């Protein structure tokens, strides 16, 4: 897959790469099986960044409450700027005064399948995104099964979407992984542990 740098203009404009350790987006390679990642981000408002690899970038939504495994729960998902593919492995602390300042962990991730392409109308992920209805099957460490993202109301440019678990054998209203499984799938650490470590380093 061709890596599209122009899509990352907004991402780059918001950041000073001399100050943040976030990736600049020059080395991303598409995968045979597209990836998804959910990053827990302790910025001024704690949220979960839900990202799907679509046509060479990570399409991104900020989900304040995080994803649910309960199909009766709808979670607000605000569209944010495209992120580079390398961002899927980013974990660390962005300086407070920078854009998105705070600590980021990789809360979940893996590969996904495009359900719309498989089951009904053969829509690609980009077409699904443009139509405002994305249906994916996640193969994550914490989350599995079908999830739908729906663009709600307003103009095409409105950034408000909803994230919802689909009804399938992976749905489970009793689970609540956002609170019971808070740690990173990369480092096994929680955001609080990373912050405590950083504070320790500063105090030495
Ligand atoms: Mn974020």
PDB file of C-alpha atoms and ligand atoms in Angstrom:
ATOM      1  CA  UNK A   1       0.000   0.000   0.000  1.00  0.00           C
ATOM      2  CA  UNK A   2       1.282   3.458  -0.916  1.00  0.00           C
ATOM      3  CA  UNK A   3       1.985   5.696   2.022  1.00  0.00           C
ATOM      4  CA  UNK A   4       0.151   8.979   1.560  1.00  0.00           C
ATOM      5  CA  UNK A   5       2.049  11.853   3.174  1.00  0.00           C
ATOM      6  CA  UNK A   6      -0.390  14.591   2.222  1.00  0.00           C
ATOM      7  CA  UNK A   7      -3.056  13.146   4.484  1.00  0.00           C
ATOM      8  CA  UNK A   8      -0.730  13.800   7.396  1.00  0.00           C
ATOM      9  CA  UNK A   9      -0.449  17.577   6.913  1.00  0.00           C
ATOM     10  CA  UNK A  10      -2.844  18.348   9.734  1.00  0.00           C
ATOM     11  CA  UNK A  11      -1.086  15.871  12.024  1.00  0.00           C
ATOM     12  CA  UNK A  12       2.285  17.455  11.282  1.00  0.00           C
ATOM     13  CA  UNK A  13       1.102  21.057  11.602  1.00  0.00           C
ATOM     14  CA  UNK A  14      -0.109  20.433  15.146  1.00  0.00           C
ATOM     15  CA  UNK A  15       3.188  19.072  16.398  1.00  0.00           C
ATOM     16  CA  UNK A  16       6.764  20.201  16.981  1.00  0.00           C
ATOM     17  CA  UNK A  17       8.870  17.095  16.395  1.00  0.00           C
ATOM     18  CA  UNK A  18      11.817  18.643  18.208  1.00  0.00           C
ATOM     19  CA  UNK A  19       9.732  18.558  21.353  1.00  0.00           C
ATOM     20  CA  UNK A  20       7.430  15.552  21.103  1.00  0.00           C
ATOM     21  CA  UNK A  21       8.629  11.964  20.785  1.00  0.00           C
ATOM     22  CA  UNK A  22       5.640  11.070  18.610  1.00  0.00           C
ATOM     23  CA  UNK A  23       6.520   9.674  15.147  1.00  0.00           C
ATOM     24  CA  UNK A  24       6.857  12.112  12.263  1.00  0.00           C
ATOM     25  CA  UNK A  25       5.227   9.725   9.831  1.00  0.00           C
ATOM     26  CA  UNK A  26       8.013   9.091   7.318  1.00  0.00           C
ATOM     27  CA  UNK A  27       8.460   5.371   7.759  1.00  0.00           C
ATOM     28  CA  UNK A  28       5.014   3.841   7.809  1.00  0.00           C
ATOM     29  CA  UNK A  29       4.368   0.678   5.859  1.00  0.00           C
ATOM     30  CA  UNK A  30       0.933  -0.730   5.206  1.00  0.00           C
ATOM     31  CA  UNK A  31       0.286  -4.264   6.383  1.00  0.00           C
ATOM     32  CA  UNK A  32      -1.194  -7.258   4.578  1.00  0.00           C
ATOM     33  CA  UNK A  33      -3.847  -7.343   7.214  1.00  0.00           C
ATOM     34  CA  UNK A  34      -4.915  -3.860   8.269  1.00  0.00           C
ATOM     35  CA  UNK A  35      -4.308  -2.928  11.869  1.00  0.00           C
ATOM     36  CA  UNK A  36      -6.310  -1.210  14.524  1.00  0.00           C
ATOM     37  CA  UNK A  37      -5.115   0.310  17.758  1.00  0.00           C
ATOM     38  CA  UNK A  38      -6.766   1.849  20.795  1.00  0.00           C
ATOM     39  CA  UNK A  39      -4.561   4.182  22.782  1.00  0.00           C
ATOM     40  CA  UNK A  40      -5.446   5.412  26.228  1.00  0.00           C
ATOM     41  CA  UNK A  41      -4.456   9.059  26.391  1.00  0.00           C
ATOM     42  CA  UNK A  42      -4.295  10.982  29.608  1.00  0.00           C
ATOM     43  CA  UNK A  43      -4.449  14.477  28.053  1.00  0.00           C
ATOM     44  CA  UNK A  44      -6.335  17.405  29.590  1.00  0.00           C
ATOM     45  CA  UNK A  45      -9.356  15.102  29.239  1.00  0.00           C
ATOM     46  CA  UNK A  46      -8.745  11.369  29.520  1.00  0.00           C
ATOM     47  CA  UNK A  47      -9.912   9.576  26.376  1.00  0.00           C
ATOM     48  CA  UNK A  48      -9.292   6.540  24.202  1.00  0.00           C
ATOM     49  CA  UNK A  49      -8.026   7.073  20.645  1.00  0.00           C
ATOM     50  CA  UNK A  50      -9.584   4.484  18.359  1.00  0.00           C
ATOM     51  CA  UNK A  51      -7.590   4.150  15.134  1.00  0.00           C
ATOM     52  CA  UNK A  52      -8.122   2.064  12.015  1.00  0.00           C
ATOM     53  CA  UNK A  53      -5.601   1.626   9.221  1.00  0.00           C
ATOM     54  CA  UNK A  54      -7.374   2.855   6.070  1.00  0.00           C
ATOM     55  CA  UNK A  55      -5.504   3.574   2.840  1.00  0.00           C
ATOM     56  CA  UNK A  56      -2.100   4.224   4.357  1.00  0.00           C
ATOM     57  CA  UNK A  57      -3.015   6.238   7.432  1.00  0.00           C
ATOM     58  CA  UNK A  58      -4.676   5.660  10.782  1.00  0.00           C
ATOM     59  CA  UNK A  59      -8.180   7.141  10.689  1.00  0.00           C
ATOM     60  CA  UNK A  60      -8.743   8.322  14.249  1.00  0.00           C
ATOM     61  CA  UNK A  61     -11.551   8.978  16.684  1.00  0.00           C
ATOM     62  CA  UNK A  62     -11.342  10.178  20.289  1.00  0.00           C
ATOM     63  CA  UNK A  63     -13.700   8.174  22.504  1.00  0.00           C
ATOM     64  CA  UNK A  64     -14.036   9.810  25.957  1.00  0.00           C
ATOM     65  CA  UNK A  65     -15.527   6.748  27.688  1.00  0.00           C
ATOM     66  CA  UNK A  66     -13.617   4.152  25.695  1.00  0.00           C
ATOM     67  CA  UNK A  67     -15.130   1.194  23.853  1.00  0.00           C
ATOM     68  CA  UNK A  68     -17.742  -1.077  25.377  1.00  0.00           C
ATOM     69  CA  UNK A  69     -18.362  -4.791  24.891  1.00  0.00           C
ATOM     70  CA  UNK A  70     -22.082  -4.209  25.543  1.00  0.00           C
ATOM     71  CA  UNK A  71     -24.139  -3.781  22.329  1.00  0.00           C
ATOM     72  CA  UNK A  72     -26.679  -1.591  24.145  1.00  0.00           C
ATOM     73  CA  UNK A  73     -24.001   1.045  24.869  1.00  0.00           C
ATOM     74  CA  UNK A  74     -23.299   3.831  22.379  1.00  0.00           C
ATOM     75  CA  UNK A  75     -20.035   5.674  22.820  1.00  0.00           C
ATOM     76  CA  UNK A  76     -19.382   9.149  21.450  1.00  0.00           C
ATOM     77  CA  UNK A  77     -16.443   9.080  19.028  1.00  0.00           C
ATOM     78  CA  UNK A  78     -15.120  12.414  17.783  1.00  0.00           C
ATOM     79  CA  UNK A  79     -13.197  12.280  14.529  1.00  0.00           C
ATOM     80  CA  UNK A  80      -9.649  13.624  14.852  1.00  0.00           C
ATOM     81  CA  UNK A  81      -6.828  14.095  12.361  1.00  0.00           C
ATOM     82  CA  UNK A  82      -5.314  11.165  10.434  1.00  0.00           C
ATOM     83  CA  UNK A  83      -2.282   9.724  12.190  1.00  0.00           C
ATOM     84  CA  UNK A  84       0.753   7.980  10.624  1.00  0.00           C
ATOM     85  CA  UNK A  85       0.806   4.180  10.663  1.00  0.00           C
ATOM     86  CA  UNK A  86       3.816   4.140  13.012  1.00  0.00           C
ATOM     87  CA  UNK A  87       1.631   5.776  15.627  1.00  0.00           C
ATOM     88  CA  UNK A  88       0.074   2.378  16.311  1.00  0.00           C
ATOM     89  CA  UNK A  89       3.195   1.477  18.325  1.00  0.00           C
ATOM     90  CA  UNK A  90       3.584   4.810  20.093  1.00  0.00           C
ATOM     91  CA  UNK A  91       3.632   4.807  23.843  1.00  0.00           C
ATOM     92  CA  UNK A  92       5.108   7.572  25.941  1.00  0.00           C
ATOM     93  CA  UNK A  93       4.654  10.989  27.411  1.00  0.00           C
ATOM     94  CA  UNK A  94       4.048  14.086  25.300  1.00  0.00           C
ATOM     95  CA  UNK A  95       5.285  17.282  27.009  1.00  0.00           C
ATOM     96  CA  UNK A  96       2.444  19.059  28.811  1.00  0.00           C
ATOM     97  CA  UNK A  97       2.752  22.261  26.797  1.00  0.00           C
ATOM     98  CA  UNK A  98       2.625  20.430  23.448  1.00  0.00           C
ATOM     99  CA  UNK A  99      -0.485  19.451  21.486  1.00  0.00           C
ATOM    100  CA  UNK A 100      -2.063  16.402  23.128  1.00  0.00           C
ATOM    101  CA  UNK A 101       0.282  16.733  26.104  1.00  0.00           C
ATOM    102  CA  UNK A 102      -0.013  13.754  28.464  1.00  0.00           C
ATOM    103  CA  UNK A 103       0.764  10.050  28.628  1.00  0.00           C
ATOM    104  CA  UNK A 104      -0.219   7.537  25.946  1.00  0.00           C
ATOM    105  CA  UNK A 105      -0.347   3.743  26.249  1.00  0.00           C
ATOM    106  CA  UNK A 106      -1.357   1.140  23.689  1.00  0.00           C
ATOM    107  CA  UNK A 107      -4.452  -0.152  25.445  1.00  0.00           C
ATOM    108  CA  UNK A 108      -5.446  -2.638  22.734  1.00  0.00           C
ATOM    109  CA  UNK A 109      -4.675  -3.459  19.146  1.00  0.00           C
ATOM    110  CA  UNK A 110      -4.407  -6.135  16.497  1.00  0.00           C
ATOM    111  CA  UNK A 111      -5.809  -6.633  13.034  1.00  0.00           C
ATOM    112  CA  UNK A 112      -9.294  -6.118  11.689  1.00  0.00           C
ATOM    113  CA  UNK A 113     -11.549  -7.250   8.833  1.00  0.00           C
ATOM    114  CA  UNK A 114     -13.928  -5.064   6.827  1.00  0.00           C
ATOM    115  CA  UNK A 115     -17.359  -6.586   7.423  1.00  0.00           C
ATOM    116  CA  UNK A 116     -19.174  -4.497   4.812  1.00  0.00           C
ATOM    117  CA  UNK A 117     -16.858  -5.781   2.130  1.00  0.00           C
ATOM    118  CA  UNK A 118     -17.438  -9.348   3.269  1.00  0.00           C
ATOM    119  CA  UNK A 119     -21.130  -9.480   3.897  1.00  0.00           C
ATOM    120  CA  UNK A 120     -23.325  -7.116   1.970  1.00  0.00           C
ATOM    121  CA  UNK A 121     -22.318  -4.396  -0.358  1.00  0.00           C
ATOM    122  CA  UNK A 122     -18.646  -4.910  -1.091  1.00  0.00           C
ATOM    123  CA  UNK A 123     -17.735  -1.444   0.181  1.00  0.00           C
ATOM    124  CA  UNK A 124     -14.078  -0.711   0.768  1.00  0.00           C
ATOM    125  CA  UNK A 125     -13.012   0.856   4.049  1.00  0.00           C
ATOM    126  CA  UNK A 126     -12.522   4.244   2.385  1.00  0.00           C
ATOM    127  CA  UNK A 127     -16.017   4.068   0.843  1.00  0.00           C
ATOM    128  CA  UNK A 128     -17.476   3.027   4.193  1.00  0.00           C
ATOM    129  CA  UNK A 129     -15.717   5.922   5.889  1.00  0.00           C
ATOM    130  CA  UNK A 130     -16.921   8.408   3.259  1.00  0.00           C
ATOM    131  CA  UNK A 131     -20.482   7.156   3.716  1.00  0.00           C
ATOM    132  CA  UNK A 132     -20.227   7.482   7.483  1.00  0.00           C
ATOM    133  CA  UNK A 133     -20.799   3.809   8.276  1.00  0.00           C
ATOM    134  CA  UNK A 134     -17.856   1.594   9.125  1.00  0.00           C
ATOM    135  CA  UNK A 135     -18.244  -2.027  10.229  1.00  0.00           C
ATOM    136  CA  UNK A 136     -15.204  -3.973  11.342  1.00  0.00           C
ATOM    137  CA  UNK A 137     -14.381  -7.251  13.013  1.00  0.00           C
ATOM    138  CA  UNK A 138     -11.625  -6.643  15.557  1.00  0.00           C
ATOM    139  CA  UNK A 139      -9.030  -9.223  16.489  1.00  0.00           C
ATOM    140  CA  UNK A 140      -7.510  -7.508  19.484  1.00  0.00           C
ATOM    141  CA  UNK A 141      -6.095  -8.747  22.760  1.00  0.00           C
ATOM    142  CA  UNK A 142      -8.970  -7.254  24.749  1.00  0.00           C
ATOM    143  CA  UNK A 143     -11.620  -6.529  22.149  1.00  0.00           C
ATOM    144  CA  UNK A 144     -12.894  -8.981  19.585  1.00  0.00           C
ATOM    145  CA  UNK A 145     -15.869  -9.126  17.284  1.00  0.00           C
ATOM    146  CA  UNK A 146     -17.924  -6.660  15.315  1.00  0.00           C
ATOM    147  CA  UNK A 147     -17.904  -2.932  15.971  1.00  0.00           C
ATOM    148  CA  UNK A 148     -19.753  -0.248  14.063  1.00  0.00           C
ATOM    149  CA  UNK A 149     -18.881   3.425  13.730  1.00  0.00           C
ATOM    150  CA  UNK A 150     -21.720   5.643  12.541  1.00  0.00           C
ATOM    151  CA  UNK A 151     -21.494   9.274  11.544  1.00  0.00           C
ATOM    152  CA  UNK A 152     -24.380  11.041  13.244  1.00  0.00           C
ATOM    153  CA  UNK A 153     -26.358  14.007  12.023  1.00  0.00           C
ATOM    154  CA  UNK A 154     -25.237  17.289  10.663  1.00  0.00           C
ATOM    155  CA  UNK A 155     -23.052  18.105   7.715  1.00  0.00           C
ATOM    156  CA  UNK A 156     -20.511  15.822   6.152  1.00  0.00           C
ATOM    157  CA  UNK A 157     -17.813  17.771   7.986  1.00  0.00           C
ATOM    158  CA  UNK A 158     -19.343  17.247  11.421  1.00  0.00           C
ATOM    159  CA  UNK A 159     -16.954  15.228  13.553  1.00  0.00           C
ATOM    160  CA  UNK A 160     -19.465  13.447  15.733  1.00  0.00           C
ATOM    161  CA  UNK A 161     -19.660   9.663  15.325  1.00  0.00           C
ATOM    162  CA  UNK A 162     -20.872   6.856  17.578  1.00  0.00           C
ATOM    163  CA  UNK A 163     -19.003   3.636  18.364  1.00  0.00           C
ATOM    164  CA  UNK A 164     -21.046   0.562  19.194  1.00  0.00           C
ATOM    165  CA  UNK A 165     -20.452  -3.157  19.738  1.00  0.00           C
ATOM    166  CA  UNK A 166     -22.393  -5.321  17.299  1.00  0.00           C
ATOM    167  CA  UNK A 167     -24.509  -8.210  18.529  1.00  0.00           C
ATOM    168  CA  UNK A 168     -22.405 -11.315  18.024  1.00  0.00           C
ATOM    169  CA  UNK A 169     -20.849 -14.067  20.086  1.00  0.00           C
ATOM    170  CA  UNK A 170     -18.127 -11.705  21.320  1.00  0.00           C
ATOM    171  CA  UNK A 171     -20.602  -9.239  22.790  1.00  0.00           C
ATOM    172  CA  UNK A 172     -20.696  -9.343  26.592  1.00  0.00           C
ATOM    173  CA  UNK A 173     -22.633  -6.846  28.679  1.00  0.00           C
ATOM    174  CA  UNK A 174     -20.922  -8.056  31.887  1.00  0.00           C
ATOM    175  CA  UNK A 175     -17.395  -7.270  30.782  1.00  0.00           C
ATOM    176  CA  UNK A 176     -15.980  -3.811  31.259  1.00  0.00           C
ATOM    177  CA  UNK A 177     -12.396  -4.012  29.992  1.00  0.00           C
ATOM    178  CA  UNK A 178     -11.856  -0.253  30.179  1.00  0.00           C
ATOM    179  CA  UNK A 179     -11.925  -0.486  33.975  1.00  0.00           C
ATOM    180  CA  UNK A 180     -10.849  -4.091  34.642  1.00  0.00           C
ATOM    181  CA  UNK A 181      -7.965  -4.243  32.119  1.00  0.00           C
ATOM    182  CA  UNK A 182      -6.350  -0.799  32.263  1.00  0.00           C
ATOM    183  CA  UNK A 183      -2.799  -1.830  31.359  1.00  0.00           C
ATOM    184  CA  UNK A 184      -0.864  -1.483  28.098  1.00  0.00           C
ATOM    185  CA  UNK A 185      -0.687  -4.517  25.823  1.00  0.00           C
ATOM    186  CA  UNK A 186       2.933  -3.552  25.007  1.00  0.00           C
ATOM    187  CA  UNK A 187       4.465  -2.789  28.395  1.00  0.00           C
ATOM    188  CA  UNK A 188       1.833  -4.197  30.797  1.00  0.00           C
ATOM    189  CA  UNK A 189       1.978  -0.836  32.552  1.00  0.00           C
ATOM    190  CA  UNK A 190      -0.869   1.463  33.434  1.00  0.00           C
ATOM    191  CA  UNK A 191      -0.764   5.191  32.688  1.00  0.00           C
ATOM    192  CA  UNK A 192      -0.458   5.815  36.431  1.00  0.00           C
ATOM    193  CA  UNK A 193       2.618   3.562  36.651  1.00  0.00           C
ATOM    194  CA  UNK A 194       4.311   5.337  33.746  1.00  0.00           C
ATOM    195  CA  UNK A 195       3.596   8.708  35.311  1.00  0.00           C
ATOM    196  CA  UNK A 196       4.936   7.546  38.663  1.00  0.00           C
ATOM    197  CA  UNK A 197       8.145   6.301  36.998  1.00  0.00           C
ATOM    198  CA  UNK A 198       8.617   9.610  35.217  1.00  0.00           C
ATOM    199  CA  UNK A 199       8.081  11.508  38.412  1.00  0.00           C
ATOM    200  CA  UNK A 200      10.642   9.264  40.106  1.00  0.00           C
ATOM    201  CA  UNK A 201      13.193  10.065  37.409  1.00  0.00           C
ATOM    202  CA  UNK A 202      12.617  13.779  37.823  1.00  0.00           C
ATOM    203  CA  UNK A 203      13.007  13.554  41.593  1.00  0.00           C
ATOM    204  CA  UNK A 204      16.444  11.911  41.394  1.00  0.00           C
TER     205      UNK A 204
HETATM  206 MN1  LIG B   1      -5.612  11.603  21.957  1.00  0.00          MN
END
